[in-house]
Short mmCIF file of C-alpha atoms in Angstrom, two decimals:
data_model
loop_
_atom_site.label_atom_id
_atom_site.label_comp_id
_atom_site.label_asym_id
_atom_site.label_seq_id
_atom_site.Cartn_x
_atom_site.Cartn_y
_atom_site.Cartn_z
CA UNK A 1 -7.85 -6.15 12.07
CA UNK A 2 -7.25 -9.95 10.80
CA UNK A 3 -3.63 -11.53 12.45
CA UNK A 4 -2.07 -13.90 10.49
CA UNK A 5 -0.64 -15.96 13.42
CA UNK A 6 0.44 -19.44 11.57
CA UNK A 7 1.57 -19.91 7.82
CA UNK A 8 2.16 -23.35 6.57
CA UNK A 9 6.17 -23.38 6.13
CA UNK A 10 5.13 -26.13 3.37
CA UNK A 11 2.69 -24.48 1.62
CA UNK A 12 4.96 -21.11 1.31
CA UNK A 13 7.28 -22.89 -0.09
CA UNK A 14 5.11 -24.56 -2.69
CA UNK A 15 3.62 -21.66 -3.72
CA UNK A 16 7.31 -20.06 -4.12
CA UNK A 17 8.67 -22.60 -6.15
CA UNK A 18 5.24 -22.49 -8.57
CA UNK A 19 5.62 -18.21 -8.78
CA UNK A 20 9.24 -18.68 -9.58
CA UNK A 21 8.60 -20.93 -12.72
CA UNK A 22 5.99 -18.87 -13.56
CA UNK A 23 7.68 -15.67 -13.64
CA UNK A 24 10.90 -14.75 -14.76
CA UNK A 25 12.49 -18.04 -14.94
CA UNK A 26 9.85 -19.30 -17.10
CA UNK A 27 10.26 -21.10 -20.31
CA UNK A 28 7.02 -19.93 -22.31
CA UNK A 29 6.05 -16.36 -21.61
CA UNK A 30 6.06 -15.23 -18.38
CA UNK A 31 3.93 -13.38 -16.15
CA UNK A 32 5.28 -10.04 -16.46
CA UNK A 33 3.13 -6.97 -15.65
CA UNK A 34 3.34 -3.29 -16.21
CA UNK A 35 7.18 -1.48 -14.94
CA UNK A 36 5.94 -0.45 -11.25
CA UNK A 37 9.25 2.43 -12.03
CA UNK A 38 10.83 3.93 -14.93
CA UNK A 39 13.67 1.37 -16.54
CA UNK A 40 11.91 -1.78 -14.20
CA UNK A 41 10.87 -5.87 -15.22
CA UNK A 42 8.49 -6.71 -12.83
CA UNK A 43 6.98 -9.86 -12.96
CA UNK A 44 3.29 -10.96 -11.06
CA UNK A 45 1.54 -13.99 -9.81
CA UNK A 46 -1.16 -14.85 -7.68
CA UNK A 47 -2.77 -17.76 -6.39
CA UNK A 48 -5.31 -17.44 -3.54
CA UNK A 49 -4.64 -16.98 -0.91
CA UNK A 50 -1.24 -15.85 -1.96
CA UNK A 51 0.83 -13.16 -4.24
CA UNK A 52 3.80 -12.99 -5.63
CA UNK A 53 6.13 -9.46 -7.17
CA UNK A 54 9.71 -9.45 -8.09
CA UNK A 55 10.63 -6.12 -9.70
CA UNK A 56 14.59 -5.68 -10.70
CA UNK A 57 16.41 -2.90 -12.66
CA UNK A 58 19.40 -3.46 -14.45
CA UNK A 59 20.65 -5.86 -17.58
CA UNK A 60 24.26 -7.03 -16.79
CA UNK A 61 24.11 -6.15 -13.22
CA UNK A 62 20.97 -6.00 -11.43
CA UNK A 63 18.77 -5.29 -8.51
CA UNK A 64 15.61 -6.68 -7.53
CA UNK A 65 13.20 -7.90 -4.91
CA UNK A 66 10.55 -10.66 -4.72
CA UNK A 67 7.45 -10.11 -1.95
CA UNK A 68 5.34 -12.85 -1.27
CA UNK A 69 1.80 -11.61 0.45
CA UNK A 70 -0.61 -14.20 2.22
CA UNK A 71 -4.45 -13.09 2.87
CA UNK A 72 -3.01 -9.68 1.43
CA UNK A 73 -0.53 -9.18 4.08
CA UNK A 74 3.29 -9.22 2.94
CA UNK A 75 4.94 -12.22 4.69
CA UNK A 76 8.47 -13.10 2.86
CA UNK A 77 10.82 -11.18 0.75
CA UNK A 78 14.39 -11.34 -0.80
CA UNK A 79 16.27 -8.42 -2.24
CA UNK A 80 19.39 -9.42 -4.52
CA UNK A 81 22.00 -7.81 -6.59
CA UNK A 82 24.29 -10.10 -9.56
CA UNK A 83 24.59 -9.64 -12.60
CA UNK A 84 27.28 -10.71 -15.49
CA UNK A 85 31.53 -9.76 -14.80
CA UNK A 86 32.60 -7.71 -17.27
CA UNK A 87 34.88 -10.04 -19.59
CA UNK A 88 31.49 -12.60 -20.15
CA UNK A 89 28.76 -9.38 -20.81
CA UNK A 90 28.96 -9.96 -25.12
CA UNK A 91 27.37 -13.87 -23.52
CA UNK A 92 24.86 -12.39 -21.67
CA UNK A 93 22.15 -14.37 -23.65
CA UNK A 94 23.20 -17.71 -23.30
CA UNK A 95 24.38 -17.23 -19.73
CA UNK A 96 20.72 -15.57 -18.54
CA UNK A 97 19.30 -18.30 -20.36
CA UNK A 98 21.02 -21.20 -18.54
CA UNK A 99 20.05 -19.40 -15.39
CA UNK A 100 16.14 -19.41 -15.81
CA UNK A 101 17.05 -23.06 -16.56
CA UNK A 102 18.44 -23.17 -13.34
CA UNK A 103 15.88 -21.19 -11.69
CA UNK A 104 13.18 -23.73 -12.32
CA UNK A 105 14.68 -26.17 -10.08
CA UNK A 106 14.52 -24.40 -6.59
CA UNK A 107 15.31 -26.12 -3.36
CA UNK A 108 11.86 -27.23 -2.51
CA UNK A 109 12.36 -26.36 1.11
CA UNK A 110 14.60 -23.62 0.95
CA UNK A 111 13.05 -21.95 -2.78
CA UNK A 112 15.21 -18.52 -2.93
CA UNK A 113 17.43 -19.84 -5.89
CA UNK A 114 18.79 -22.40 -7.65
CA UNK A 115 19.85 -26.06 -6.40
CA UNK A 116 23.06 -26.45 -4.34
CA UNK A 117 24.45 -27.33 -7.95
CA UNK A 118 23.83 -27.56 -12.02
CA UNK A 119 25.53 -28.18 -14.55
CA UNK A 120 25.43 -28.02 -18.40
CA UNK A 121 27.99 -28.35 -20.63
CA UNK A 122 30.92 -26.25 -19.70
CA UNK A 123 28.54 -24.26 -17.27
CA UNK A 124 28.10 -25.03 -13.64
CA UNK A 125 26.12 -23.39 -11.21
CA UNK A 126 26.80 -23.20 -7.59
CA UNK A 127 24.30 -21.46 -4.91
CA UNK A 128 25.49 -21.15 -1.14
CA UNK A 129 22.63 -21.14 0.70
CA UNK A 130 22.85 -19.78 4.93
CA UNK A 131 19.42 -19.81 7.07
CA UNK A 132 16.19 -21.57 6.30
CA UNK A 133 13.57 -20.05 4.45
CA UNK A 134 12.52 -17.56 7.30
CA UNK A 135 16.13 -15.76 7.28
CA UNK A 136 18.40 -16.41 5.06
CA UNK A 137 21.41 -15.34 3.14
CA UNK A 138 22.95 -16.68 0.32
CA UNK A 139 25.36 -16.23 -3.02
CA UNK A 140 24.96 -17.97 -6.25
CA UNK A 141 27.86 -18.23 -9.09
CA UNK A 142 28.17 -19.27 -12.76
CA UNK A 143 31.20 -20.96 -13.92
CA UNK A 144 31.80 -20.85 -17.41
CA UNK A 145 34.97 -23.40 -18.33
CA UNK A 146 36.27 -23.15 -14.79
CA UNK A 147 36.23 -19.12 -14.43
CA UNK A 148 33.69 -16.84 -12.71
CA UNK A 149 31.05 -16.01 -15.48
CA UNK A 150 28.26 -14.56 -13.37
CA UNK A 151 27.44 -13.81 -9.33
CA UNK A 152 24.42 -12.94 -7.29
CA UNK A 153 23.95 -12.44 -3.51
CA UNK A 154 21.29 -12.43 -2.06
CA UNK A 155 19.44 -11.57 1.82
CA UNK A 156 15.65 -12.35 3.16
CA UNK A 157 12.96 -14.07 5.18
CA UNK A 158 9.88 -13.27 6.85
CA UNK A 159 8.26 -10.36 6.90
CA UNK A 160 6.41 -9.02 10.26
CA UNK A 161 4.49 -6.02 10.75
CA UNK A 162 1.12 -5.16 12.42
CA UNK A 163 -1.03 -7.77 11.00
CA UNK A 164 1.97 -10.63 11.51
CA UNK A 165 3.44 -9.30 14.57
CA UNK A 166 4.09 -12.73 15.76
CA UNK A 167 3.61 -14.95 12.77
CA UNK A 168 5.65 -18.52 12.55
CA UNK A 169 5.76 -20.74 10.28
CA UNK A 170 4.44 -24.23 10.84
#
């Protein structure tokens, strides 16, 4: 059985930040695969030695999670739930659409969202950010003109198991 003892803090991040542009935040098509479940986007990308799946269900409020697998053992993940409030769902387009934007420009140390702030226009962004990238929490916001246009929250970190029992990240 191989033990993944050690994984470059540096070099998950990297790779998380590259599978996040790649995927659903993309601008040019992205690197979605097959629905896993009935009524599911799920989105792939690999680059050896690593892996990357987020799968979410939903349109104006969703859920999802992203896995991240090293040497084909699952080592980080991040489950969220957001979507659009109610009185902003008819600008769902424009408002998703200013998110990928956002998306694209991770933390490079801490990747799970967006920067600590963007803004556009009469949009700004806000993501709150608790942890480091091996346990985190965290909520995100969109402000359209001052009022609350869209949320997210958000939970992860490392993942250990049998083959990672005592992994850390250097």
């Amino acid at each position: 059985m191989m033990l993944i003892t050690e994984l470059p803090r540096q070099q998950l991040c990297d790779f998380i930040v590259e599978a996040k542009r790649a995927t659903y935040a993309a601008t040019e098509s992205a690197a979605r695969v097959a629905s896993k479940s009935p009524q599911s986007n799920n989105y792939l990308f690999e680059r050896d030695p690593f892996r990357y799946e987020d799968q979410y269900c939903g349109e104006i409020i969703d859920v999802g999670m992203e896995t991240v697998w090293y040497q084909a053992i699952p080592v980080w993940g991040m489950v969220y739930r957001g979507g659009v409030h109610e009185a902003y769902t008819h600008l769902k387009q424009p408002l998703f659409s200013f998110l990928k934007e956002v998306l694209r420009r991770p933390i490079a140390h801490f990747p799970t969202r967006g920067p600590e702030e963007y803004k556009r226009g009469n949009l700004l962004y806000s993501n709150r950010p608790e942890g480091d990238i091996s346990t985190f929490q965290g909520s995100e916001t969109v402000l359209m003109d001052g009022e609350p246009a869209c949320y997210r929250r958000y939970v992860g970190g490392l993942i250990l198991g049998q083959h990672n029992p005592d992994m850390r990240l250097l």
